[in-house]
């Protein structure tokens, strides 16, 4: 029987992936307070149903950054996403195109932007980290543009790499005694191992030539520590704006004042995000920060949100609070890890059905009818 929820897809992926790989994508930073807060804050809202409304015809389509989309959904950029399934980024891009939603290709992807863009129409959006080497950052932007990307997403909440103690305990920084345990873990997942052996070595396609002396994930962490730029300011984002002719999206905003600064730089959208709980542990939940950002800039630019979304009900809460779209990461990764491209398509089909049914049960027929009157806080009447 096909999985009927994102939770069921998660369980399937957990069984089919090596523990090292699953834990890397599943975990958060430090004590994982913010990781849990994302889910807890979403659970703090009730949906208010309205009865005897004709909901026989419903629409979920909208426009994002000037693009017609079938759902108010975006597949977030995920570093090393291709670890879950060989050629995983291409599978995700194709699945997103079939579902009529954007896919964002990450700087730190296994596959390069040229291959992923060639695999699907329309081309993906491109996510950029501004590195110390501005020439490298500019070359990445040029490559993305030449590959057909017209939306650039700059992630601004990672001037330094946070500690991921959860995944470190599972062996991302392997001491010698853990090598045998890792080999045993991989041997218990022959299908995963076979797919990757068939593809060849795991590299970072967008950074070929820039990575020197890198040995495994621990080496990548060291490279990031050396190449992420803690001196970044809004002037650097303005530098990007001058060099990018397409739409600019700023990801990693939680404070209204930062959203205003993004609007002043000329961004078309911001993503209210705490990096899925993988950067500043102790930051507030994205859904809690969303209303303040919408109030600050919602009339000037699109406001998107990510962090903790696992169902159509969660998505509807965000839309009611003013989000134009919800970005998902782990939900589609569960599908990728479970079944490859069909799994990614299935994850979006689950969310589509849940959102459609929830919209109808709340007495709404389109996204234009969704607003804050649809919600009530738990503990309030």
mmCIF file of C-alpha atoms in Angstrom:
data_model
loop_
_atom_site.group_PDB
_atom_site.id
_atom_site.type_symbol
_atom_site.label_atom_id
_atom_site.label_comp_id
_atom_site.label_asym_id
_atom_site.label_seq_id
_atom_site.Cartn_x
_atom_site.Cartn_y
_atom_site.Cartn_z
ATOM 1 C CA UNK A 1 0.000 0.000 0.000
ATOM 2 C CA UNK A 2 1.318 3.447 -0.927
ATOM 3 C CA UNK A 3 2.154 5.786 1.961
ATOM 4 C CA UNK A 4 -0.787 8.018 2.856
ATOM 5 C CA UNK A 5 1.083 10.657 4.840
ATOM 6 C CA UNK A 6 4.464 12.334 5.055
ATOM 7 C CA UNK A 7 4.994 10.471 8.337
ATOM 8 C CA UNK A 8 4.633 7.141 6.527
ATOM 9 C CA UNK A 9 7.088 8.266 3.848
ATOM 10 C CA UNK A 10 9.504 9.205 6.607
ATOM 11 C CA UNK A 11 9.337 5.721 8.121
ATOM 12 C CA UNK A 12 9.942 4.159 4.710
ATOM 13 C CA UNK A 13 12.959 6.374 4.058
ATOM 14 C CA UNK A 14 14.382 5.599 7.491
ATOM 15 C CA UNK A 15 14.281 1.884 6.724
ATOM 16 C CA UNK A 16 15.862 2.250 3.284
ATOM 17 C CA UNK A 17 18.666 4.709 4.064
ATOM 18 C CA UNK A 18 21.883 4.165 5.994
ATOM 19 C CA UNK A 19 21.557 5.625 9.467
ATOM 20 C CA UNK A 20 24.394 8.054 8.786
ATOM 21 C CA UNK A 21 22.563 9.507 5.779
ATOM 22 C CA UNK A 22 19.115 9.652 7.383
ATOM 23 C CA UNK A 23 20.416 11.308 10.544
ATOM 24 C CA UNK A 24 22.312 13.948 8.580
ATOM 25 C CA UNK A 25 19.130 15.212 6.929
ATOM 26 C CA UNK A 26 16.844 14.638 9.904
ATOM 27 C CA UNK A 27 18.840 16.373 12.634
ATOM 28 C CA UNK A 28 19.215 19.971 13.729
ATOM 29 C CA UNK A 29 21.810 22.132 15.411
ATOM 30 C CA UNK A 30 23.002 21.764 18.981
ATOM 31 C CA UNK A 31 20.174 20.651 21.314
ATOM 32 C CA UNK A 32 17.600 20.863 18.485
ATOM 33 C CA UNK A 33 15.281 23.229 20.354
ATOM 34 C CA UNK A 34 14.460 25.205 17.209
ATOM 35 C CA UNK A 35 13.964 22.014 15.212
ATOM 36 C CA UNK A 36 11.245 20.987 17.675
ATOM 37 C CA UNK A 37 9.875 24.530 18.019
ATOM 38 C CA UNK A 38 8.963 24.613 14.322
ATOM 39 C CA UNK A 39 6.601 21.679 14.775
ATOM 40 C CA UNK A 40 5.275 22.801 18.165
ATOM 41 C CA UNK A 41 4.414 26.295 16.927
ATOM 42 C CA UNK A 42 2.449 24.938 13.999
ATOM 43 C CA UNK A 43 0.491 22.762 16.419
ATOM 44 C CA UNK A 44 -0.503 25.925 18.294
ATOM 45 C CA UNK A 45 -3.147 26.863 15.735
ATOM 46 C CA UNK A 46 -6.698 25.626 15.198
ATOM 47 C CA UNK A 47 -8.374 25.723 11.802
ATOM 48 C CA UNK A 48 -11.942 27.097 11.824
ATOM 49 C CA UNK A 49 -14.366 25.212 9.569
ATOM 50 C CA UNK A 50 -17.331 26.886 7.862
ATOM 51 C CA UNK A 51 -20.336 24.805 6.873
ATOM 52 C CA UNK A 52 -22.841 24.734 3.995
ATOM 53 C CA UNK A 53 -20.514 26.475 1.574
ATOM 54 C CA UNK A 54 -20.419 25.290 -2.039
ATOM 55 C CA UNK A 55 -16.869 23.939 -2.358
ATOM 56 C CA UNK A 56 -17.504 21.663 -5.322
ATOM 57 C CA UNK A 57 -14.977 23.621 -7.419
ATOM 58 C CA UNK A 58 -11.615 24.507 -5.887
ATOM 59 C CA UNK A 59 -8.330 26.006 -7.080
ATOM 60 C CA UNK A 60 -4.878 25.824 -5.552
ATOM 61 C CA UNK A 61 -2.897 27.534 -8.311
ATOM 62 C CA UNK A 62 -1.156 30.864 -7.823
ATOM 63 C CA UNK A 63 1.829 32.893 -9.061
ATOM 64 C CA UNK A 64 5.252 32.966 -7.423
ATOM 65 C CA UNK A 65 7.933 35.412 -8.547
ATOM 66 C CA UNK A 66 6.044 35.966 -11.801
ATOM 67 C CA UNK A 67 5.680 32.229 -12.470
ATOM 68 C CA UNK A 68 2.402 30.301 -12.671
ATOM 69 C CA UNK A 69 2.471 27.368 -10.242
ATOM 70 C CA UNK A 70 0.002 24.598 -9.483
ATOM 71 C CA UNK A 71 0.516 24.806 -5.735
ATOM 72 C CA UNK A 72 1.841 27.426 -3.287
ATOM 73 C CA UNK A 73 4.824 25.148 -2.741
ATOM 74 C CA UNK A 74 8.580 25.306 -3.395
ATOM 75 C CA UNK A 75 11.119 22.495 -3.009
ATOM 76 C CA UNK A 76 13.876 23.963 -0.861
ATOM 77 C CA UNK A 77 17.591 23.745 -1.669
ATOM 78 C CA UNK A 78 19.257 20.918 0.267
ATOM 79 C CA UNK A 79 22.999 20.490 0.568
ATOM 80 C CA UNK A 80 24.128 16.993 -0.454
ATOM 81 C CA UNK A 81 20.570 16.026 -1.383
ATOM 82 C CA UNK A 82 21.933 13.614 -3.973
ATOM 83 C CA UNK A 83 23.198 11.391 -1.161
ATOM 84 C CA UNK A 84 19.673 10.092 -0.659
ATOM 85 C CA UNK A 85 19.355 8.659 -4.173
ATOM 86 C CA UNK A 86 21.797 8.544 -7.061
ATOM 87 C CA UNK A 87 21.206 11.570 -9.341
ATOM 88 C CA UNK A 88 18.795 12.712 -6.644
ATOM 89 C CA UNK A 89 18.782 16.393 -7.591
ATOM 90 C CA UNK A 90 17.686 15.563 -11.144
ATOM 91 C CA UNK A 91 14.908 13.357 -9.772
ATOM 92 C CA UNK A 92 13.712 16.194 -7.552
ATOM 93 C CA UNK A 93 13.794 18.756 -10.351
ATOM 94 C CA UNK A 94 11.794 16.482 -12.652
ATOM 95 C CA UNK A 95 9.274 15.684 -9.926
ATOM 96 C CA UNK A 96 8.794 19.371 -9.153
ATOM 97 C CA UNK A 97 8.285 20.186 -12.836
ATOM 98 C CA UNK A 98 5.675 17.440 -13.147
ATOM 99 C CA UNK A 99 3.870 18.817 -10.088
ATOM 100 C CA UNK A 100 4.030 22.363 -11.440
ATOM 101 C CA UNK A 101 6.101 23.843 -8.610
ATOM 102 C CA UNK A 102 9.642 25.296 -8.423
ATOM 103 C CA UNK A 103 12.696 23.324 -7.349
ATOM 104 C CA UNK A 104 15.688 25.205 -5.913
ATOM 105 C CA UNK A 105 19.096 23.759 -6.760
ATOM 106 C CA UNK A 106 21.638 24.149 -3.958
ATOM 107 C CA UNK A 107 25.192 25.406 -4.257
ATOM 108 C CA UNK A 108 26.316 22.346 -2.272
ATOM 109 C CA UNK A 109 24.489 19.806 -4.447
ATOM 110 C CA UNK A 110 26.040 16.561 -5.618
ATOM 111 C CA UNK A 111 25.078 17.298 -9.230
ATOM 112 C CA UNK A 112 25.955 20.507 -11.061
ATOM 113 C CA UNK A 113 23.454 23.140 -12.105
ATOM 114 C CA UNK A 114 24.063 22.478 -15.817
ATOM 115 C CA UNK A 115 23.038 18.818 -15.547
ATOM 116 C CA UNK A 116 19.976 19.523 -13.415
ATOM 117 C CA UNK A 117 18.775 22.397 -15.605
ATOM 118 C CA UNK A 118 19.188 20.237 -18.718
ATOM 119 C CA UNK A 119 17.103 17.479 -17.147
ATOM 120 C CA UNK A 120 13.891 19.472 -16.800
ATOM 121 C CA UNK A 121 11.723 22.308 -18.057
ATOM 122 C CA UNK A 122 11.334 24.901 -16.671
ATOM 123 C CA UNK A 123 14.856 25.234 -15.228
ATOM 124 C CA UNK A 124 15.225 25.333 -11.453
ATOM 125 C CA UNK A 125 15.864 28.300 -9.232
ATOM 126 C CA UNK A 126 19.443 28.513 -7.942
ATOM 127 C CA UNK A 127 20.516 28.914 -4.317
ATOM 128 C CA UNK A 128 23.756 30.754 -3.568
ATOM 129 C CA UNK A 129 26.019 31.039 -0.551
ATOM 130 C CA UNK A 130 28.167 34.149 -0.744
ATOM 131 C CA UNK A 131 31.666 32.827 -0.139
ATOM 132 C CA UNK A 132 34.884 34.604 0.779
ATOM 133 C CA UNK A 133 35.957 34.116 -2.819
ATOM 134 C CA UNK A 134 33.636 36.559 -4.577
ATOM 135 C CA UNK A 135 34.949 35.470 -7.958
ATOM 136 C CA UNK A 136 33.732 31.940 -7.243
ATOM 137 C CA UNK A 137 30.327 33.261 -6.170
ATOM 138 C CA UNK A 138 30.083 35.357 -9.319
ATOM 139 C CA UNK A 139 31.045 32.384 -11.498
ATOM 140 C CA UNK A 140 28.284 30.342 -9.884
ATOM 141 C CA UNK A 141 25.769 33.082 -10.650
ATOM 142 C CA UNK A 142 26.962 33.221 -14.263
ATOM 143 C CA UNK A 143 26.711 29.447 -14.635
ATOM 144 C CA UNK A 144 23.191 29.458 -13.201
ATOM 145 C CA UNK A 145 22.080 32.208 -15.575
ATOM 146 C CA UNK A 146 23.572 30.441 -18.599
ATOM 147 C CA UNK A 147 21.806 27.244 -17.534
ATOM 148 C CA UNK A 148 18.489 29.094 -17.716
ATOM 149 C CA UNK A 149 17.875 29.937 -14.057
ATOM 150 C CA UNK A 150 16.058 33.225 -13.610
ATOM 151 C CA UNK A 151 15.479 33.180 -9.848
ATOM 152 C CA UNK A 152 18.431 33.420 -7.464
ATOM 153 C CA UNK A 153 17.959 32.561 -3.802
ATOM 154 C CA UNK A 154 20.677 33.882 -1.497
ATOM 155 C CA UNK A 155 20.850 32.151 1.888
ATOM 156 C CA UNK A 156 21.929 34.718 4.484
ATOM 157 C CA UNK A 157 21.687 32.852 7.792
ATOM 158 C CA UNK A 158 24.915 30.853 7.515
ATOM 159 C CA UNK A 159 27.907 33.169 8.015
ATOM 160 C CA UNK A 160 29.347 30.293 10.037
ATOM 161 C CA UNK A 161 28.477 26.603 10.153
ATOM 162 C CA UNK A 162 26.589 25.530 13.284
ATOM 163 C CA UNK A 163 27.424 22.312 15.123
ATOM 164 C CA UNK A 164 25.173 19.364 14.334
ATOM 165 C CA UNK A 165 25.786 17.233 17.389
ATOM 166 C CA UNK A 166 22.986 14.825 16.480
ATOM 167 C CA UNK A 167 24.561 13.741 13.202
ATOM 168 C CA UNK A 168 28.108 14.003 14.560
ATOM 169 C CA UNK A 169 27.215 11.263 17.038
ATOM 170 C CA UNK A 170 26.208 9.111 14.076
ATOM 171 C CA UNK A 171 29.579 9.481 12.447
ATOM 172 C CA UNK A 172 29.794 12.531 10.193
ATOM 173 C CA UNK A 173 33.114 13.243 11.907
ATOM 174 C CA UNK A 174 34.333 9.678 12.071
ATOM 175 C CA UNK A 175 36.906 8.541 14.618
ATOM 176 C CA UNK A 176 38.764 5.410 13.529
ATOM 177 C CA UNK A 177 36.678 3.016 15.719
ATOM 178 C CA UNK A 178 33.515 4.130 13.934
ATOM 179 C CA UNK A 179 34.690 3.083 10.474
ATOM 180 C CA UNK A 180 33.718 -0.570 11.000
ATOM 181 C CA UNK A 181 30.287 0.444 12.299
ATOM 182 C CA UNK A 182 29.770 2.658 9.249
ATOM 183 C CA UNK A 183 30.778 -0.157 6.898
ATOM 184 C CA UNK A 184 28.304 -2.464 8.612
ATOM 185 C CA UNK A 185 25.549 0.141 8.317
ATOM 186 C CA UNK A 186 26.184 0.613 4.591
ATOM 187 C CA UNK A 187 26.263 -3.148 3.999
ATOM 188 C CA UNK A 188 22.731 -3.394 5.438
ATOM 189 C CA UNK A 189 21.439 -1.099 2.660
ATOM 190 C CA UNK A 190 22.699 -2.761 -0.527
ATOM 191 C CA UNK A 191 20.195 -1.078 -2.851
ATOM 192 C CA UNK A 192 21.305 2.388 -1.739
ATOM 193 C CA UNK A 193 24.948 1.390 -1.981
ATOM 194 C CA UNK A 194 24.535 -0.198 -5.425
ATOM 195 C CA UNK A 195 22.854 2.898 -6.882
ATOM 196 C CA UNK A 196 25.689 5.125 -5.744
ATOM 197 C CA UNK A 197 28.407 2.728 -6.861
ATOM 198 C CA UNK A 198 26.779 2.677 -10.293
ATOM 199 C CA UNK A 199 26.815 6.472 -10.454
ATOM 200 C CA UNK A 200 30.424 6.811 -9.320
ATOM 201 C CA UNK A 201 32.038 8.997 -6.683
ATOM 202 C CA UNK A 202 30.087 11.555 -4.697
ATOM 203 C CA UNK A 203 31.368 15.040 -5.420
ATOM 204 C CA UNK A 204 29.974 18.566 -5.388
ATOM 205 C CA UNK A 205 29.308 19.334 -9.025
ATOM 206 C CA UNK A 206 28.936 23.095 -8.646
ATOM 207 C CA UNK A 207 32.287 23.396 -6.888
ATOM 208 C CA UNK A 208 34.462 21.148 -9.037
ATOM 209 C CA UNK A 209 37.926 22.672 -9.161
ATOM 210 C CA UNK A 210 37.295 24.791 -6.061
ATOM 211 C CA UNK A 211 37.471 21.906 -3.595
ATOM 212 C CA UNK A 212 41.031 20.822 -2.919
ATOM 213 C CA UNK A 213 42.193 18.296 -0.372
ATOM 214 C CA UNK A 214 38.639 17.383 0.645
ATOM 215 C CA UNK A 215 38.259 13.959 2.241
ATOM 216 C CA UNK A 216 34.676 13.073 3.094
ATOM 217 C CA UNK A 217 32.038 15.065 4.922
ATOM 218 C CA UNK A 218 34.378 16.107 7.713
ATOM 219 C CA UNK A 219 36.634 17.626 5.059
ATOM 220 C CA UNK A 220 33.673 19.440 3.546
ATOM 221 C CA UNK A 221 32.815 20.918 6.938
ATOM 222 C CA UNK A 222 36.382 22.156 7.248
ATOM 223 C CA UNK A 223 36.185 23.665 3.741
ATOM 224 C CA UNK A 224 32.952 25.459 4.655
ATOM 225 C CA UNK A 225 34.473 26.776 7.870
ATOM 226 C CA UNK A 226 37.275 28.261 5.785
ATOM 227 C CA UNK A 227 35.132 29.601 2.934
ATOM 228 C CA UNK A 228 31.911 30.879 4.493
ATOM 229 C CA UNK A 229 32.192 34.615 5.064
ATOM 230 C CA UNK A 230 31.318 35.958 8.544
ATOM 231 C CA UNK A 231 32.004 39.516 7.347
ATOM 232 C CA UNK A 232 28.906 39.610 5.095
ATOM 233 C CA UNK A 233 26.721 42.718 5.257
ATOM 234 C CA UNK A 234 23.772 44.129 3.350
ATOM 235 C CA UNK A 235 26.270 45.803 1.032
ATOM 236 C CA UNK A 236 27.272 42.329 -0.136
ATOM 237 C CA UNK A 237 23.661 41.513 -0.949
ATOM 238 C CA UNK A 238 23.491 44.777 -2.903
ATOM 239 C CA UNK A 239 26.595 43.557 -4.778
ATOM 240 C CA UNK A 240 24.635 40.452 -5.780
ATOM 241 C CA UNK A 241 21.604 42.521 -6.805
ATOM 242 C CA UNK A 242 23.740 44.563 -9.209
ATOM 243 C CA UNK A 243 25.116 41.425 -10.845
ATOM 244 C CA UNK A 244 21.928 39.369 -11.116
ATOM 245 C CA UNK A 245 19.423 40.365 -13.788
ATOM 246 C CA UNK A 246 16.701 37.966 -12.646
ATOM 247 C CA UNK A 247 14.559 37.808 -9.536
ATOM 248 C CA UNK A 248 16.266 37.808 -6.132
ATOM 249 C CA UNK A 249 14.964 35.864 -3.119
ATOM 250 C CA UNK A 250 16.544 36.276 0.326
ATOM 251 C CA UNK A 251 16.304 33.188 2.520
ATOM 252 C CA UNK A 252 16.904 33.089 6.267
ATOM 253 C CA UNK A 253 14.921 36.108 7.495
ATOM 254 C CA UNK A 254 13.218 36.068 10.913
ATOM 255 C CA UNK A 255 13.189 39.744 11.921
ATOM 256 C CA UNK A 256 10.949 42.421 10.337
ATOM 257 C CA UNK A 257 13.829 44.924 10.219
ATOM 258 C CA UNK A 258 15.890 42.473 8.152
ATOM 259 C CA UNK A 259 12.948 41.946 5.828
ATOM 260 C CA UNK A 260 12.735 45.719 5.293
ATOM 261 C CA UNK A 261 16.446 45.830 4.461
ATOM 262 C CA UNK A 262 15.970 43.009 1.939
ATOM 263 C CA UNK A 263 13.191 45.008 0.297
ATOM 264 C CA UNK A 264 15.424 48.092 0.143
ATOM 265 C CA UNK A 265 18.147 46.076 -1.598
ATOM 266 C CA UNK A 266 15.595 45.174 -4.281
ATOM 267 C CA UNK A 267 14.696 41.579 -3.497
ATOM 268 C CA UNK A 268 11.436 40.276 -4.928
ATOM 269 C CA UNK A 269 10.790 37.910 -2.011
ATOM 270 C CA UNK A 270 12.033 36.798 1.380
ATOM 271 C CA UNK A 271 11.816 33.351 2.931
ATOM 272 C CA UNK A 272 11.047 33.427 6.641
ATOM 273 C CA UNK A 273 13.322 30.628 7.757
ATOM 274 C CA UNK A 274 15.479 29.374 10.614
ATOM 275 C CA UNK A 275 17.279 26.952 8.281
ATOM 276 C CA UNK A 276 15.063 24.087 9.402
ATOM 277 C CA UNK A 277 16.536 24.308 12.899
ATOM 278 C CA UNK A 278 20.023 23.631 11.519
ATOM 279 C CA UNK A 279 21.704 26.950 12.303
ATOM 280 C CA UNK A 280 20.865 29.121 15.365
ATOM 281 C CA UNK A 281 19.439 26.776 17.963
ATOM 282 C CA UNK A 282 17.127 28.807 20.191
ATOM 283 C CA UNK A 283 15.785 30.962 17.351
ATOM 284 C CA UNK A 284 12.030 31.281 17.202
ATOM 285 C CA UNK A 285 9.895 29.065 15.024
ATOM 286 C CA UNK A 286 9.476 30.302 11.466
ATOM 287 C CA UNK A 287 5.679 30.286 11.702
ATOM 288 C CA UNK A 288 5.899 32.476 14.824
ATOM 289 C CA UNK A 289 8.071 34.997 12.987
ATOM 290 C CA UNK A 290 5.919 35.006 9.850
ATOM 291 C CA UNK A 291 3.173 37.515 10.863
ATOM 292 C CA UNK A 292 5.685 40.200 11.850
ATOM 293 C CA UNK A 293 7.502 39.903 8.523
ATOM 294 C CA UNK A 294 4.228 39.954 6.574
ATOM 295 C CA UNK A 295 3.166 43.112 8.409
ATOM 296 C CA UNK A 296 6.514 44.739 7.657
ATOM 297 C CA UNK A 297 6.932 43.982 3.946
ATOM 298 C CA UNK A 298 3.933 42.006 2.712
ATOM 299 C CA UNK A 299 2.715 44.921 0.602
ATOM 300 C CA UNK A 300 6.141 45.394 -1.017
ATOM 301 C CA UNK A 301 7.306 41.865 -1.793
ATOM 302 C CA UNK A 302 6.347 38.208 -1.587
ATOM 303 C CA UNK A 303 6.802 36.535 1.792
ATOM 304 C CA UNK A 304 7.466 32.795 1.805
ATOM 305 C CA UNK A 305 8.139 30.533 4.780
ATOM 306 C CA UNK A 306 9.753 27.210 5.635
ATOM 307 C CA UNK A 307 10.408 25.143 8.738
ATOM 308 C CA UNK A 308 8.529 22.155 10.142
ATOM 309 C CA UNK A 309 5.811 21.773 7.498
ATOM 310 C CA UNK A 310 4.583 18.195 7.211
ATOM 311 C CA UNK A 311 0.957 18.384 6.037
ATOM 312 C CA UNK A 312 -1.587 20.281 4.007
ATOM 313 C CA UNK A 313 -3.026 21.601 7.249
ATOM 314 C CA UNK A 314 0.352 23.106 8.143
ATOM 315 C CA UNK A 315 0.538 24.760 4.730
ATOM 316 C CA UNK A 316 -2.922 26.273 5.107
ATOM 317 C CA UNK A 317 -1.949 27.773 8.481
ATOM 318 C CA UNK A 318 0.991 29.544 6.841
ATOM 319 C CA UNK A 319 -1.150 30.842 3.973
ATOM 320 C CA UNK A 320 -3.715 32.146 6.434
ATOM 321 C CA UNK A 321 -0.950 34.016 8.270
ATOM 322 C CA UNK A 322 0.033 35.775 5.057
ATOM 323 C CA UNK A 323 2.627 33.560 3.407
ATOM 324 C CA UNK A 324 2.546 33.482 -0.375
ATOM 325 C CA UNK A 325 4.184 30.041 -0.461
ATOM 326 C CA UNK A 326 5.591 27.331 1.767
ATOM 327 C CA UNK A 327 9.032 25.839 1.109
ATOM 328 C CA UNK A 328 9.545 22.208 2.083
ATOM 329 C CA UNK A 329 12.738 20.232 2.620
ATOM 330 C CA UNK A 330 12.443 17.090 4.703
ATOM 331 C CA UNK A 331 8.993 16.060 3.360
ATOM 332 C CA UNK A 332 10.231 15.661 -0.213
ATOM 333 C CA UNK A 333 13.544 14.221 0.988
ATOM 334 C CA UNK A 334 11.612 11.427 2.694
ATOM 335 C CA UNK A 335 10.041 10.659 -0.659
ATOM 336 C CA UNK A 336 13.403 10.761 -2.415
ATOM 337 C CA UNK A 337 15.013 8.451 0.126
ATOM 338 C CA UNK A 338 12.092 6.044 0.008
ATOM 339 C CA UNK A 339 11.496 5.722 -3.740
ATOM 340 C CA UNK A 340 13.516 8.206 -5.804
ATOM 341 C CA UNK A 341 11.589 10.443 -8.211
ATOM 342 C CA UNK A 342 8.251 8.624 -7.740
ATOM 343 C CA UNK A 343 8.645 9.164 -4.002
ATOM 344 C CA UNK A 344 9.174 12.900 -4.447
ATOM 345 C CA UNK A 345 6.108 13.057 -6.686
ATOM 346 C CA UNK A 346 4.156 11.092 -4.098
ATOM 347 C CA UNK A 347 5.173 13.471 -1.305
ATOM 348 C CA UNK A 348 3.778 16.407 -3.255
ATOM 349 C CA UNK A 349 0.628 14.460 -4.160
ATOM 350 C CA UNK A 350 0.040 13.850 -0.450
ATOM 351 C CA UNK A 351 0.430 17.544 0.351
ATOM 352 C CA UNK A 352 -1.749 18.539 -2.619
ATOM 353 C CA UNK A 353 -4.586 16.272 -1.513
ATOM 354 C CA UNK A 354 -4.354 17.339 2.126
ATOM 355 C CA UNK A 355 -4.315 21.035 1.244
ATOM 356 C CA UNK A 356 -7.227 20.659 -1.169
ATOM 357 C CA UNK A 357 -9.372 18.746 1.338
ATOM 358 C CA UNK A 358 -8.510 21.085 4.198
ATOM 359 C CA UNK A 359 -9.342 24.134 2.100
ATOM 360 C CA UNK A 360 -12.760 22.642 1.321
ATOM 361 C CA UNK A 361 -13.477 21.633 4.921
ATOM 362 C CA UNK A 362 -12.734 25.206 5.973
ATOM 363 C CA UNK A 363 -15.315 26.459 3.474
ATOM 364 C CA UNK A 364 -12.816 28.029 1.059
ATOM 365 C CA UNK A 365 -12.621 27.507 -2.690
ATOM 366 C CA UNK A 366 -9.348 29.191 -3.630
ATOM 367 C CA UNK A 367 -6.230 30.635 -2.083
ATOM 368 C CA UNK A 368 -7.671 34.125 -2.553
ATOM 369 C CA UNK A 369 -10.281 33.278 0.100
ATOM 370 C CA UNK A 370 -7.689 32.266 2.702
ATOM 371 C CA UNK A 371 -6.959 34.796 5.447
ATOM 372 C CA UNK A 372 -6.454 35.027 9.207
ATOM 373 C CA UNK A 373 -10.168 34.524 9.913
ATOM 374 C CA UNK A 374 -9.579 30.864 9.129
ATOM 375 C CA UNK A 375 -7.436 30.478 12.278
ATOM 376 C CA UNK A 376 -7.787 30.438 16.041
ATOM 377 C CA UNK A 377 -4.988 30.052 18.588
ATOM 378 C CA UNK A 378 -5.087 27.072 20.879
ATOM 379 C CA UNK A 379 -6.202 28.204 24.309
ATOM 380 C CA UNK A 380 -8.220 31.114 22.869
ATOM 381 C CA UNK A 381 -11.872 31.156 21.963
#
